[in-house]
Protein backbone atom coordinates (compact mmCIF):
# COMPACT_ATOMS: atom_id res chain seq x y z
CA UNK A 1 0.00 0.00 0.00
CA UNK A 2 1.24 3.50 -0.90
CA UNK A 3 1.19 6.08 1.88
CA UNK A 4 -0.13 9.45 0.72
CA UNK A 5 1.92 11.82 2.86
CA UNK A 6 0.73 15.35 3.42
CA UNK A 7 4.24 16.80 3.45
CA UNK A 8 4.66 16.13 -0.28
CA UNK A 9 1.41 17.92 -1.11
CA UNK A 10 2.27 20.77 1.25
CA UNK A 11 5.60 21.26 -0.55
CA UNK A 12 3.81 21.60 -3.88
CA UNK A 13 1.36 24.10 -2.39
CA UNK A 14 4.28 26.13 -1.06
CA UNK A 15 5.60 26.51 -4.62
CA UNK A 16 2.16 27.75 -5.68
CA UNK A 17 2.14 30.27 -2.81
CA UNK A 18 5.57 31.57 -3.84
CA UNK A 19 4.30 32.20 -7.38
CA UNK A 20 1.17 33.95 -6.08
CA UNK A 21 3.28 36.17 -3.81
CA UNK A 22 5.21 37.40 -6.84
CA UNK A 23 1.93 38.58 -8.33
CA UNK A 24 0.80 40.16 -5.07
CA UNK A 25 4.05 42.02 -4.41
CA UNK A 26 3.60 42.14 -0.62
CA UNK A 27 3.23 39.80 2.37
CA UNK A 28 -0.41 39.22 3.37
CA UNK A 29 -1.51 38.88 6.98
CA UNK A 30 -3.71 36.28 8.65
CA UNK A 31 -5.71 36.90 11.82
CA UNK A 32 -6.37 33.86 14.02
CA UNK A 33 -9.24 34.44 16.42
CA UNK A 34 -9.48 32.14 19.45
CA UNK A 35 -11.75 32.29 22.49
CA UNK A 36 -10.53 30.26 25.48
CA UNK A 37 -7.75 27.70 25.71
CA UNK A 38 -9.10 24.51 24.17
CA UNK A 39 -6.18 22.09 23.61
CA UNK A 40 -7.56 21.20 20.16
CA UNK A 41 -7.77 24.86 19.17
CA UNK A 42 -4.29 25.60 20.46
CA UNK A 43 -2.87 22.58 18.64
CA UNK A 44 -4.40 23.65 15.32
CA UNK A 45 -3.41 27.26 15.91
CA UNK A 46 0.19 26.24 16.58
CA UNK A 47 0.32 24.25 13.35
CA UNK A 48 -1.25 27.10 11.37
CA UNK A 49 1.20 29.68 12.74
CA UNK A 50 4.13 27.40 11.97
CA UNK A 51 2.90 26.86 8.41
CA UNK A 52 2.33 30.58 7.80
CA UNK A 53 5.87 31.38 8.90
CA UNK A 54 7.28 28.51 6.82
CA UNK A 55 5.46 29.90 3.77
CA UNK A 56 6.78 33.42 4.47
CA UNK A 57 3.41 34.86 5.51
CA UNK A 58 2.39 37.06 8.43
CA UNK A 59 0.03 36.00 11.19
CA UNK A 60 -1.40 37.69 14.27
CA UNK A 61 -3.26 35.92 17.06
CA UNK A 62 -6.28 37.47 18.80
CA UNK A 63 -7.00 35.51 21.97
CA UNK A 64 -10.00 36.24 24.20
CA UNK A 65 -11.02 34.84 27.61
CA UNK A 66 -13.46 31.92 27.68
CA UNK A 67 -16.05 34.00 29.55
CA UNK A 68 -16.04 37.05 27.26
CA UNK A 69 -19.57 38.31 26.66
CA UNK A 70 -21.32 38.09 23.32
CA UNK A 71 -21.39 41.89 23.01
CA UNK A 72 -17.71 42.34 23.88
CA UNK A 73 -16.60 39.65 21.47
CA UNK A 74 -18.68 41.04 18.61
CA UNK A 75 -17.26 44.52 19.17
CA UNK A 76 -13.72 43.15 19.09
CA UNK A 77 -14.44 40.92 16.08
CA UNK A 78 -15.91 43.86 14.16
CA UNK A 79 -12.60 45.73 14.50
CA UNK A 80 -10.62 42.71 13.31
CA UNK A 81 -13.01 42.16 10.41
CA UNK A 82 -12.75 45.79 9.26
CA UNK A 83 -8.97 46.13 9.71
CA UNK A 84 -7.50 46.84 6.27
CA UNK A 85 -4.16 45.34 7.35
CA UNK A 86 -5.77 41.90 7.70
CA UNK A 87 -6.29 39.91 4.51
CA UNK A 88 -7.80 36.75 5.99
CA UNK A 89 -9.45 35.55 9.18
CA UNK A 90 -9.54 32.11 10.78
CA UNK A 91 -12.05 31.74 13.63
CA UNK A 92 -11.41 28.79 15.92
CA UNK A 93 -14.70 26.97 16.45
CA UNK A 94 -16.88 26.06 18.20
CA UNK A 95 -17.19 29.33 20.08
CA UNK A 96 -18.34 29.29 23.74
CA UNK A 97 -22.13 28.98 24.21
CA UNK A 98 -22.66 32.61 25.30
CA UNK A 99 -21.48 33.78 21.87
CA UNK A 100 -24.00 33.44 19.05
CA UNK A 101 -21.78 31.72 16.49
CA UNK A 102 -24.28 32.21 13.66
CA UNK A 103 -23.95 35.98 14.10
CA UNK A 104 -20.17 35.75 13.68
CA UNK A 105 -20.61 33.62 10.58
CA UNK A 106 -22.87 36.32 9.12
CA UNK A 107 -20.55 39.15 10.23
CA UNK A 108 -17.31 37.88 8.72
CA UNK A 109 -16.30 39.47 5.42
CA UNK A 110 -16.75 36.66 2.85
CA UNK A 111 -13.54 37.75 1.11
CA UNK A 112 -11.57 37.34 4.36
CA UNK A 113 -13.39 34.15 5.42
CA UNK A 114 -10.60 31.64 4.87
CA UNK A 115 -12.38 28.60 6.34
CA UNK A 116 -15.72 28.89 4.56
CA UNK A 117 -18.02 29.74 7.48
CA UNK A 118 -19.86 32.66 5.85
CA UNK A 119 -23.31 31.84 4.43
CA UNK A 120 -22.13 33.56 1.26
CA UNK A 121 -19.22 31.15 0.81
CA UNK A 122 -21.30 28.13 1.79
CA UNK A 123 -23.91 29.05 -0.82
CA UNK A 124 -21.21 29.46 -3.47
CA UNK A 125 -19.67 26.06 -2.69
CA UNK A 126 -23.05 24.32 -2.86
CA UNK A 127 -23.97 26.09 -6.11
CA UNK A 128 -20.66 25.23 -7.77
CA UNK A 129 -19.31 28.80 -7.77
CA UNK A 130 -15.51 28.47 -7.64
CA UNK A 131 -15.08 31.96 -6.16
CA UNK A 132 -16.42 30.71 -2.82
CA UNK A 133 -14.09 29.42 -0.10
CA UNK A 134 -14.88 25.88 1.01
CA UNK A 135 -13.68 24.75 4.45
CA UNK A 136 -9.90 24.24 4.28
CA UNK A 137 -10.05 20.56 5.28
CA UNK A 138 -12.48 19.73 2.48
CA UNK A 139 -10.25 21.46 -0.05
CA UNK A 140 -7.20 19.71 1.42
CA UNK A 141 -8.75 16.35 0.52
CA UNK A 142 -9.26 17.51 -3.05
CA UNK A 143 -5.65 18.72 -3.22
CA UNK A 144 -4.32 15.36 -2.05
CA UNK A 145 -6.33 13.55 -4.73
CA UNK A 146 -5.27 16.01 -7.43
CA UNK A 147 -1.58 16.29 -6.59
CA UNK A 148 -1.22 12.51 -6.28
CA UNK A 149 -2.92 12.19 -9.70
CA UNK A 150 -5.84 10.18 -8.37
CA UNK A 151 -8.77 10.62 -10.80
CA UNK A 152 -12.21 11.12 -9.26
CA UNK A 153 -14.43 11.55 -12.33
CA UNK A 154 -16.96 8.75 -12.44
CA UNK A 155 -15.52 7.04 -9.36
CA UNK A 156 -17.79 5.52 -6.73
CA UNK A 157 -16.89 7.73 -3.77
CA UNK A 158 -18.16 7.35 -0.22
CA UNK A 159 -17.83 10.10 2.38
CA UNK A 160 -18.39 8.94 5.96
CA UNK A 161 -19.35 12.11 7.82
CA UNK A 162 -21.97 14.78 7.21
CA UNK A 163 -20.74 17.87 9.05
CA UNK A 164 -20.59 21.30 7.44
CA UNK A 165 -16.89 21.37 8.32
CA UNK A 166 -15.89 18.49 6.04
CA UNK A 167 -18.47 15.95 4.91
CA UNK A 168 -21.13 17.97 3.13
CA UNK A 169 -18.91 20.59 1.46
CA UNK A 170 -16.46 17.87 0.43
CA UNK A 171 -19.30 15.98 -1.24
CA UNK A 172 -20.07 19.13 -3.26
CA UNK A 173 -16.43 19.53 -4.32
CA UNK A 174 -16.28 15.88 -5.37
CA UNK A 175 -19.50 16.25 -7.38
CA UNK A 176 -18.02 19.27 -9.16
CA UNK A 177 -15.20 16.97 -10.29
CA UNK A 178 -17.78 14.43 -11.51
CA UNK A 179 -17.38 11.81 -8.80
CA UNK A 180 -20.41 9.66 -7.96
CA UNK A 181 -20.86 10.48 -4.28
CA UNK A 182 -22.62 8.75 -1.39
CA UNK A 183 -22.66 10.56 1.96
CA UNK A 184 -22.91 8.31 5.00
CA UNK A 185 -22.60 8.71 8.77
CA UNK A 186 -22.33 6.57 11.89
CA UNK A 187 -26.08 5.81 11.83
CA UNK A 188 -26.14 4.67 8.20
CA UNK A 189 -27.63 1.19 7.86
CA UNK A 190 -25.21 -1.34 6.31
CA UNK A 191 -22.41 1.21 6.45
CA UNK A 192 -19.78 -1.49 6.09
CA UNK A 193 -21.27 -2.78 2.82
CA UNK A 194 -21.62 0.73 1.37
CA UNK A 195 -18.01 1.58 2.21
CA UNK A 196 -16.77 -1.66 0.72
CA UNK A 197 -18.22 -0.66 -2.67
CA UNK A 198 -16.27 2.60 -2.72
CA UNK A 199 -13.35 3.14 -5.08
CA UNK A 200 -12.50 6.25 -3.04
CA UNK A 201 -13.36 6.17 0.66
CA UNK A 202 -13.13 9.36 2.74
CA UNK A 203 -13.68 9.17 6.49
CA UNK A 204 -14.46 12.19 8.65
CA UNK A 205 -16.69 10.66 11.31
CA UNK A 206 -14.53 11.34 14.36
CA UNK A 207 -14.52 7.74 15.58
CA UNK A 208 -11.11 6.24 16.38
CA UNK A 209 -10.09 3.40 14.04
CA UNK A 210 -13.69 2.49 13.17
CA UNK A 211 -12.72 1.70 9.56
CA UNK A 212 -10.83 -1.58 9.27
CA UNK A 213 -10.15 -3.91 6.33
CA UNK A 214 -13.78 -5.14 6.32
CA UNK A 215 -14.89 -1.67 5.16
CA UNK A 216 -12.39 -1.40 2.29
CA UNK A 217 -12.51 -3.01 -1.14
CA UNK A 218 -9.38 -4.31 -2.80
CA UNK A 219 -7.48 -1.48 -4.46
CA UNK A 220 -9.46 1.38 -2.93
CA UNK A 221 -8.09 4.84 -2.16
CA UNK A 222 -8.63 5.70 1.52
CA UNK A 223 -8.49 9.31 2.77
CA UNK A 224 -8.57 9.61 6.57
CA UNK A 225 -9.66 13.03 7.83
CA UNK A 226 -10.38 11.90 11.38
CA UNK A 227 -8.40 13.27 14.31
CA UNK A 228 -8.92 11.23 17.47
CA UNK A 229 -7.10 10.23 20.63
CA UNK A 230 -7.13 6.49 21.40
CA UNK A 231 -7.35 4.76 24.77
CA UNK A 232 -3.57 5.06 25.16
CA UNK A 233 -3.56 8.79 24.52
CA UNK A 234 -2.12 8.46 21.01
CA UNK A 235 -3.30 10.51 18.04
CA UNK A 236 -5.08 8.39 15.44
CA UNK A 237 -7.57 8.66 12.61
CA UNK A 238 -10.91 7.06 11.80
CA UNK A 239 -9.03 4.33 9.90
CA UNK A 240 -7.08 1.41 11.31
CA UNK A 241 -4.12 2.12 9.05
CA UNK A 242 -2.27 -1.16 9.67
CA UNK A 243 -5.42 -3.25 9.15
CA UNK A 244 -6.30 -1.74 5.75
CA UNK A 245 -2.73 -1.93 4.42
CA UNK A 246 -3.38 -5.41 3.04
CA UNK A 247 -6.33 -4.31 0.88
CA UNK A 248 -6.13 -0.57 0.07
CA UNK A 249 -4.06 0.70 -2.85
CA UNK A 250 -3.13 3.87 -1.00
CA UNK A 251 -4.13 5.80 2.11
CA UNK A 252 -3.35 8.92 4.11
CA UNK A 253 -1.83 8.46 7.58
CA UNK A 254 -2.79 10.18 10.83
CA UNK A 255 -0.80 12.13 11.80
CA UNK A 256 1.12 13.22 8.71
CA UNK A 257 -1.72 13.28 6.22
CA UNK A 258 -4.63 15.65 5.65
CA UNK A 259 -3.85 17.88 8.65
CA UNK A 260 -0.54 18.93 7.13
CA UNK A 261 -2.27 19.84 3.88
CA UNK A 262 -5.10 21.75 5.59
CA UNK A 263 -2.75 24.42 6.96
CA UNK A 264 -1.00 24.64 3.57
CA UNK A 265 -4.39 25.24 1.93
CA UNK A 266 -5.00 27.96 4.51
CA UNK A 267 -1.73 29.63 3.51
CA UNK A 268 -2.50 29.52 -0.21
CA UNK A 269 -6.00 30.79 0.46
CA UNK A 270 -4.64 33.77 2.41
CA UNK A 271 -2.66 34.89 -0.63
CA UNK A 272 -5.61 34.27 -2.94
CA UNK A 273 -7.83 36.32 -0.64
CA UNK A 274 -5.35 39.20 -0.68
CA UNK A 275 -5.19 39.11 -4.48
CA UNK A 276 -8.99 39.02 -4.79
CA UNK A 277 -9.35 41.99 -2.45
CA UNK A 278 -6.81 44.00 -4.42
CA UNK A 279 -8.59 43.20 -7.68
CA UNK A 280 -11.94 44.15 -6.17
CA UNK A 281 -10.47 47.41 -4.89
CA UNK A 282 -9.04 48.30 -8.29
CA UNK A 283 -12.45 47.80 -9.91
CA UNK A 284 -14.15 50.33 -7.66
mmCIF file of C-alpha atoms in Angstrom:
data_model
loop_
_atom_site.group_PDB
_atom_site.id
_atom_site.type_symbol
_atom_site.label_atom_id
_atom_site.label_comp_id
_atom_site.label_asym_id
_atom_site.label_seq_id
_atom_site.Cartn_x
_atom_site.Cartn_y
_atom_site.Cartn_z
ATOM 1 C CA UNK A 1 0.000 0.000 0.000
ATOM 2 C CA UNK A 2 1.236 3.496 -0.901
ATOM 3 C CA UNK A 3 1.187 6.083 1.883
ATOM 4 C CA UNK A 4 -0.132 9.452 0.719
ATOM 5 C CA UNK A 5 1.920 11.820 2.861
ATOM 6 C CA UNK A 6 0.731 15.354 3.419
ATOM 7 C CA UNK A 7 4.240 16.797 3.448
ATOM 8 C CA UNK A 8 4.661 16.129 -0.282
ATOM 9 C CA UNK A 9 1.406 17.917 -1.107
ATOM 10 C CA UNK A 10 2.270 20.769 1.254
ATOM 11 C CA UNK A 11 5.605 21.264 -0.546
ATOM 12 C CA UNK A 12 3.812 21.600 -3.884
ATOM 13 C CA UNK A 13 1.359 24.095 -2.393
ATOM 14 C CA UNK A 14 4.279 26.126 -1.063
ATOM 15 C CA UNK A 15 5.597 26.509 -4.615
ATOM 16 C CA UNK A 16 2.161 27.749 -5.681
ATOM 17 C CA UNK A 17 2.144 30.271 -2.813
ATOM 18 C CA UNK A 18 5.571 31.573 -3.843
ATOM 19 C CA UNK A 19 4.295 32.197 -7.383
ATOM 20 C CA UNK A 20 1.170 33.951 -6.075
ATOM 21 C CA UNK A 21 3.278 36.170 -3.807
ATOM 22 C CA UNK A 22 5.208 37.398 -6.840
ATOM 23 C CA UNK A 23 1.925 38.581 -8.331
ATOM 24 C CA UNK A 24 0.803 40.164 -5.071
ATOM 25 C CA UNK A 25 4.051 42.018 -4.406
ATOM 26 C CA UNK A 26 3.604 42.141 -0.622
ATOM 27 C CA UNK A 27 3.229 39.796 2.366
ATOM 28 C CA UNK A 28 -0.406 39.224 3.365
ATOM 29 C CA UNK A 29 -1.510 38.877 6.983
ATOM 30 C CA UNK A 30 -3.710 36.278 8.651
ATOM 31 C CA UNK A 31 -5.706 36.896 11.824
ATOM 32 C CA UNK A 32 -6.367 33.856 14.019
ATOM 33 C CA UNK A 33 -9.244 34.444 16.423
ATOM 34 C CA UNK A 34 -9.477 32.143 19.446
ATOM 35 C CA UNK A 35 -11.746 32.286 22.492
ATOM 36 C CA UNK A 36 -10.529 30.261 25.477
ATOM 37 C CA UNK A 37 -7.754 27.704 25.714
ATOM 38 C CA UNK A 38 -9.105 24.508 24.172
ATOM 39 C CA UNK A 39 -6.182 22.094 23.609
ATOM 40 C CA UNK A 40 -7.565 21.198 20.161
ATOM 41 C CA UNK A 41 -7.771 24.865 19.168
ATOM 42 C CA UNK A 42 -4.288 25.601 20.464
ATOM 43 C CA UNK A 43 -2.874 22.576 18.635
ATOM 44 C CA UNK A 44 -4.400 23.646 15.316
ATOM 45 C CA UNK A 45 -3.415 27.262 15.911
ATOM 46 C CA UNK A 46 0.189 26.243 16.576
ATOM 47 C CA UNK A 47 0.318 24.248 13.347
ATOM 48 C CA UNK A 48 -1.251 27.097 11.367
ATOM 49 C CA UNK A 49 1.200 29.682 12.736
ATOM 50 C CA UNK A 50 4.131 27.398 11.975
ATOM 51 C CA UNK A 51 2.896 26.864 8.412
ATOM 52 C CA UNK A 52 2.327 30.585 7.803
ATOM 53 C CA UNK A 53 5.868 31.379 8.902
ATOM 54 C CA UNK A 54 7.279 28.507 6.821
ATOM 55 C CA UNK A 55 5.463 29.896 3.771
ATOM 56 C CA UNK A 56 6.779 33.418 4.466
ATOM 57 C CA UNK A 57 3.405 34.859 5.511
ATOM 58 C CA UNK A 58 2.388 37.065 8.426
ATOM 59 C CA UNK A 59 0.026 36.000 11.191
ATOM 60 C CA UNK A 60 -1.399 37.695 14.270
ATOM 61 C CA UNK A 61 -3.264 35.919 17.065
ATOM 62 C CA UNK A 62 -6.279 37.469 18.802
ATOM 63 C CA UNK A 63 -7.000 35.507 21.974
ATOM 64 C CA UNK A 64 -9.996 36.236 24.198
ATOM 65 C CA UNK A 65 -11.019 34.844 27.607
ATOM 66 C CA UNK A 66 -13.460 31.921 27.682
ATOM 67 C CA UNK A 67 -16.054 33.997 29.552
ATOM 68 C CA UNK A 68 -16.045 37.049 27.256
ATOM 69 C CA UNK A 69 -19.574 38.315 26.662
ATOM 70 C CA UNK A 70 -21.323 38.086 23.324
ATOM 71 C CA UNK A 71 -21.393 41.885 23.008
ATOM 72 C CA UNK A 72 -17.710 42.338 23.882
ATOM 73 C CA UNK A 73 -16.599 39.649 21.470
ATOM 74 C CA UNK A 74 -18.680 41.038 18.612
ATOM 75 C CA UNK A 75 -17.262 44.518 19.170
ATOM 76 C CA UNK A 76 -13.716 43.149 19.086
ATOM 77 C CA UNK A 77 -14.436 40.917 16.082
ATOM 78 C CA UNK A 78 -15.911 43.862 14.157
ATOM 79 C CA UNK A 79 -12.603 45.727 14.500
ATOM 80 C CA UNK A 80 -10.619 42.710 13.309
ATOM 81 C CA UNK A 81 -13.014 42.163 10.409
ATOM 82 C CA UNK A 82 -12.752 45.790 9.259
ATOM 83 C CA UNK A 83 -8.972 46.128 9.711
ATOM 84 C CA UNK A 84 -7.501 46.836 6.271
ATOM 85 C CA UNK A 85 -4.155 45.337 7.354
ATOM 86 C CA UNK A 86 -5.772 41.904 7.700
ATOM 87 C CA UNK A 87 -6.295 39.908 4.506
ATOM 88 C CA UNK A 88 -7.796 36.753 5.989
ATOM 89 C CA UNK A 89 -9.450 35.550 9.184
ATOM 90 C CA UNK A 90 -9.538 32.108 10.779
ATOM 91 C CA UNK A 91 -12.051 31.745 13.626
ATOM 92 C CA UNK A 92 -11.413 28.785 15.922
ATOM 93 C CA UNK A 93 -14.702 26.970 16.453
ATOM 94 C CA UNK A 94 -16.882 26.061 18.205
ATOM 95 C CA UNK A 95 -17.195 29.333 20.081
ATOM 96 C CA UNK A 96 -18.341 29.288 23.739
ATOM 97 C CA UNK A 97 -22.130 28.983 24.213
ATOM 98 C CA UNK A 98 -22.659 32.606 25.297
ATOM 99 C CA UNK A 99 -21.475 33.785 21.867
ATOM 100 C CA UNK A 100 -24.000 33.438 19.046
ATOM 101 C CA UNK A 101 -21.779 31.725 16.495
ATOM 102 C CA UNK A 102 -24.279 32.213 13.664
ATOM 103 C CA UNK A 103 -23.948 35.983 14.098
ATOM 104 C CA UNK A 104 -20.167 35.755 13.679
ATOM 105 C CA UNK A 105 -20.612 33.619 10.575
ATOM 106 C CA UNK A 106 -22.871 36.318 9.124
ATOM 107 C CA UNK A 107 -20.548 39.149 10.229
ATOM 108 C CA UNK A 108 -17.310 37.875 8.719
ATOM 109 C CA UNK A 109 -16.299 39.469 5.421
ATOM 110 C CA UNK A 110 -16.754 36.662 2.852
ATOM 111 C CA UNK A 111 -13.542 37.752 1.106
ATOM 112 C CA UNK A 112 -11.572 37.343 4.363
ATOM 113 C CA UNK A 113 -13.385 34.154 5.423
ATOM 114 C CA UNK A 114 -10.601 31.638 4.865
ATOM 115 C CA UNK A 115 -12.377 28.598 6.338
ATOM 116 C CA UNK A 116 -15.715 28.890 4.560
ATOM 117 C CA UNK A 117 -18.022 29.736 7.480
ATOM 118 C CA UNK A 118 -19.859 32.664 5.854
ATOM 119 C CA UNK A 119 -23.313 31.840 4.429
ATOM 120 C CA UNK A 120 -22.126 33.561 1.255
ATOM 121 C CA UNK A 121 -19.218 31.151 0.808
ATOM 122 C CA UNK A 122 -21.302 28.128 1.792
ATOM 123 C CA UNK A 123 -23.909 29.049 -0.821
ATOM 124 C CA UNK A 124 -21.207 29.460 -3.469
ATOM 125 C CA UNK A 125 -19.673 26.061 -2.691
ATOM 126 C CA UNK A 126 -23.053 24.316 -2.862
ATOM 127 C CA UNK A 127 -23.971 26.087 -6.112
ATOM 128 C CA UNK A 128 -20.657 25.235 -7.774
ATOM 129 C CA UNK A 129 -19.309 28.803 -7.771
ATOM 130 C CA UNK A 130 -15.511 28.468 -7.637
ATOM 131 C CA UNK A 131 -15.079 31.962 -6.158
ATOM 132 C CA UNK A 132 -16.420 30.708 -2.818
ATOM 133 C CA UNK A 133 -14.085 29.424 -0.105
ATOM 134 C CA UNK A 134 -14.877 25.875 1.006
ATOM 135 C CA UNK A 135 -13.681 24.746 4.448
ATOM 136 C CA UNK A 136 -9.898 24.238 4.284
ATOM 137 C CA UNK A 137 -10.047 20.565 5.278
ATOM 138 C CA UNK A 138 -12.482 19.730 2.476
ATOM 139 C CA UNK A 139 -10.247 21.464 -0.049
ATOM 140 C CA UNK A 140 -7.204 19.712 1.422
ATOM 141 C CA UNK A 141 -8.747 16.347 0.521
ATOM 142 C CA UNK A 142 -9.256 17.509 -3.054
ATOM 143 C CA UNK A 143 -5.654 18.718 -3.219
ATOM 144 C CA UNK A 144 -4.319 15.357 -2.055
ATOM 145 C CA UNK A 145 -6.327 13.550 -4.734
ATOM 146 C CA UNK A 146 -5.270 16.010 -7.433
ATOM 147 C CA UNK A 147 -1.578 16.292 -6.585
ATOM 148 C CA UNK A 148 -1.216 12.512 -6.278
ATOM 149 C CA UNK A 149 -2.917 12.191 -9.699
ATOM 150 C CA UNK A 150 -5.838 10.179 -8.369
ATOM 151 C CA UNK A 151 -8.771 10.619 -10.795
ATOM 152 C CA UNK A 152 -12.209 11.119 -9.260
ATOM 153 C CA UNK A 153 -14.430 11.551 -12.330
ATOM 154 C CA UNK A 154 -16.964 8.749 -12.436
ATOM 155 C CA UNK A 155 -15.518 7.037 -9.362
ATOM 156 C CA UNK A 156 -17.790 5.518 -6.727
ATOM 157 C CA UNK A 157 -16.892 7.733 -3.769
ATOM 158 C CA UNK A 158 -18.161 7.350 -0.218
ATOM 159 C CA UNK A 159 -17.831 10.102 2.378
ATOM 160 C CA UNK A 160 -18.390 8.938 5.958
ATOM 161 C CA UNK A 161 -19.348 12.110 7.819
ATOM 162 C CA UNK A 162 -21.968 14.777 7.213
ATOM 163 C CA UNK A 163 -20.739 17.871 9.053
ATOM 164 C CA UNK A 164 -20.589 21.299 7.437
ATOM 165 C CA UNK A 165 -16.888 21.372 8.323
ATOM 166 C CA UNK A 166 -15.892 18.489 6.037
ATOM 167 C CA UNK A 167 -18.475 15.949 4.906
ATOM 168 C CA UNK A 168 -21.129 17.965 3.126
ATOM 169 C CA UNK A 169 -18.908 20.594 1.460
ATOM 170 C CA UNK A 170 -16.462 17.869 0.431
ATOM 171 C CA UNK A 171 -19.303 15.981 -1.241
ATOM 172 C CA UNK A 172 -20.067 19.127 -3.258
ATOM 173 C CA UNK A 173 -16.433 19.526 -4.324
ATOM 174 C CA UNK A 174 -16.283 15.876 -5.374
ATOM 175 C CA UNK A 175 -19.497 16.252 -7.379
ATOM 176 C CA UNK A 176 -18.022 19.272 -9.155
ATOM 177 C CA UNK A 177 -15.200 16.971 -10.294
ATOM 178 C CA UNK A 178 -17.783 14.430 -11.513
ATOM 179 C CA UNK A 179 -17.378 11.815 -8.798
ATOM 180 C CA UNK A 180 -20.409 9.663 -7.964
ATOM 181 C CA UNK A 181 -20.865 10.480 -4.280
ATOM 182 C CA UNK A 182 -22.619 8.753 -1.394
ATOM 183 C CA UNK A 183 -22.656 10.564 1.961
ATOM 184 C CA UNK A 184 -22.914 8.308 5.002
ATOM 185 C CA UNK A 185 -22.603 8.706 8.773
ATOM 186 C CA UNK A 186 -22.330 6.574 11.891
ATOM 187 C CA UNK A 187 -26.081 5.813 11.829
ATOM 188 C CA UNK A 188 -26.135 4.672 8.196
ATOM 189 C CA UNK A 189 -27.634 1.190 7.858
ATOM 190 C CA UNK A 190 -25.212 -1.338 6.307
ATOM 191 C CA UNK A 191 -22.410 1.212 6.452
ATOM 192 C CA UNK A 192 -19.779 -1.492 6.094
ATOM 193 C CA UNK A 193 -21.266 -2.783 2.823
ATOM 194 C CA UNK A 194 -21.616 0.726 1.368
ATOM 195 C CA UNK A 195 -18.010 1.580 2.212
ATOM 196 C CA UNK A 196 -16.767 -1.662 0.717
ATOM 197 C CA UNK A 197 -18.222 -0.664 -2.672
ATOM 198 C CA UNK A 198 -16.265 2.599 -2.719
ATOM 199 C CA UNK A 199 -13.352 3.139 -5.077
ATOM 200 C CA UNK A 200 -12.502 6.245 -3.036
ATOM 201 C CA UNK A 201 -13.364 6.173 0.661
ATOM 202 C CA UNK A 202 -13.125 9.360 2.742
ATOM 203 C CA UNK A 203 -13.677 9.168 6.490
ATOM 204 C CA UNK A 204 -14.460 12.195 8.647
ATOM 205 C CA UNK A 205 -16.692 10.660 11.305
ATOM 206 C CA UNK A 206 -14.530 11.338 14.363
ATOM 207 C CA UNK A 207 -14.516 7.736 15.576
ATOM 208 C CA UNK A 208 -11.110 6.237 16.378
ATOM 209 C CA UNK A 209 -10.093 3.396 14.037
ATOM 210 C CA UNK A 210 -13.693 2.488 13.173
ATOM 211 C CA UNK A 211 -12.716 1.702 9.558
ATOM 212 C CA UNK A 212 -10.830 -1.585 9.273
ATOM 213 C CA UNK A 213 -10.152 -3.912 6.334
ATOM 214 C CA UNK A 214 -13.781 -5.137 6.324
ATOM 215 C CA UNK A 215 -14.891 -1.667 5.155
ATOM 216 C CA UNK A 216 -12.392 -1.399 2.288
ATOM 217 C CA UNK A 217 -12.507 -3.012 -1.136
ATOM 218 C CA UNK A 218 -9.380 -4.306 -2.802
ATOM 219 C CA UNK A 219 -7.478 -1.480 -4.464
ATOM 220 C CA UNK A 220 -9.464 1.380 -2.934
ATOM 221 C CA UNK A 221 -8.093 4.838 -2.160
ATOM 222 C CA UNK A 222 -8.630 5.704 1.520
ATOM 223 C CA UNK A 223 -8.491 9.305 2.775
ATOM 224 C CA UNK A 224 -8.567 9.610 6.568
ATOM 225 C CA UNK A 225 -9.664 13.030 7.826
ATOM 226 C CA UNK A 226 -10.384 11.903 11.385
ATOM 227 C CA UNK A 227 -8.398 13.273 14.307
ATOM 228 C CA UNK A 228 -8.921 11.232 17.469
ATOM 229 C CA UNK A 229 -7.103 10.230 20.627
ATOM 230 C CA UNK A 230 -7.129 6.492 21.402
ATOM 231 C CA UNK A 231 -7.346 4.760 24.767
ATOM 232 C CA UNK A 232 -3.568 5.059 25.159
ATOM 233 C CA UNK A 233 -3.564 8.793 24.520
ATOM 234 C CA UNK A 234 -2.115 8.460 21.010
ATOM 235 C CA UNK A 235 -3.296 10.511 18.038
ATOM 236 C CA UNK A 236 -5.084 8.388 15.440
ATOM 237 C CA UNK A 237 -7.573 8.656 12.610
ATOM 238 C CA UNK A 238 -10.908 7.055 11.796
ATOM 239 C CA UNK A 239 -9.026 4.330 9.902
ATOM 240 C CA UNK A 240 -7.084 1.406 11.308
ATOM 241 C CA UNK A 241 -4.122 2.118 9.046
ATOM 242 C CA UNK A 242 -2.274 -1.156 9.671
ATOM 243 C CA UNK A 243 -5.417 -3.245 9.151
ATOM 244 C CA UNK A 244 -6.295 -1.740 5.747
ATOM 245 C CA UNK A 245 -2.733 -1.933 4.422
ATOM 246 C CA UNK A 246 -3.383 -5.410 3.045
ATOM 247 C CA UNK A 247 -6.329 -4.305 0.876
ATOM 248 C CA UNK A 248 -6.129 -0.569 0.066
ATOM 249 C CA UNK A 249 -4.063 0.695 -2.853
ATOM 250 C CA UNK A 250 -3.127 3.868 -1.004
ATOM 251 C CA UNK A 251 -4.130 5.800 2.111
ATOM 252 C CA UNK A 252 -3.350 8.923 4.114
ATOM 253 C CA UNK A 253 -1.828 8.456 7.580
ATOM 254 C CA UNK A 254 -2.788 10.178 10.830
ATOM 255 C CA UNK A 255 -0.803 12.129 11.799
ATOM 256 C CA UNK A 256 1.121 13.224 8.714
ATOM 257 C CA UNK A 257 -1.716 13.281 6.217
ATOM 258 C CA UNK A 258 -4.627 15.652 5.647
ATOM 259 C CA UNK A 259 -3.845 17.882 8.651
ATOM 260 C CA UNK A 260 -0.542 18.930 7.126
ATOM 261 C CA UNK A 261 -2.274 19.838 3.884
ATOM 262 C CA UNK A 262 -5.101 21.753 5.594
ATOM 263 C CA UNK A 263 -2.751 24.418 6.963
ATOM 264 C CA UNK A 264 -0.995 24.635 3.574
ATOM 265 C CA UNK A 265 -4.395 25.239 1.930
ATOM 266 C CA UNK A 266 -5.004 27.963 4.514
ATOM 267 C CA UNK A 267 -1.727 29.625 3.512
ATOM 268 C CA UNK A 268 -2.503 29.522 -0.207
ATOM 269 C CA UNK A 269 -6.004 30.788 0.460
ATOM 270 C CA UNK A 270 -4.636 33.766 2.408
ATOM 271 C CA UNK A 271 -2.658 34.893 -0.632
ATOM 272 C CA UNK A 272 -5.609 34.267 -2.945
ATOM 273 C CA UNK A 273 -7.828 36.325 -0.636
ATOM 274 C CA UNK A 274 -5.349 39.204 -0.681
ATOM 275 C CA UNK A 275 -5.185 39.109 -4.483
ATOM 276 C CA UNK A 276 -8.989 39.018 -4.792
ATOM 277 C CA UNK A 277 -9.352 41.994 -2.450
ATOM 278 C CA UNK A 278 -6.810 44.001 -4.421
ATOM 279 C CA UNK A 279 -8.589 43.200 -7.675
ATOM 280 C CA UNK A 280 -11.939 44.147 -6.167
ATOM 281 C CA UNK A 281 -10.467 47.410 -4.893
ATOM 282 C CA UNK A 282 -9.044 48.302 -8.286
ATOM 283 C CA UNK A 283 -12.446 47.802 -9.915
ATOM 284 C CA UNK A 284 -14.148 50.334 -7.665
#
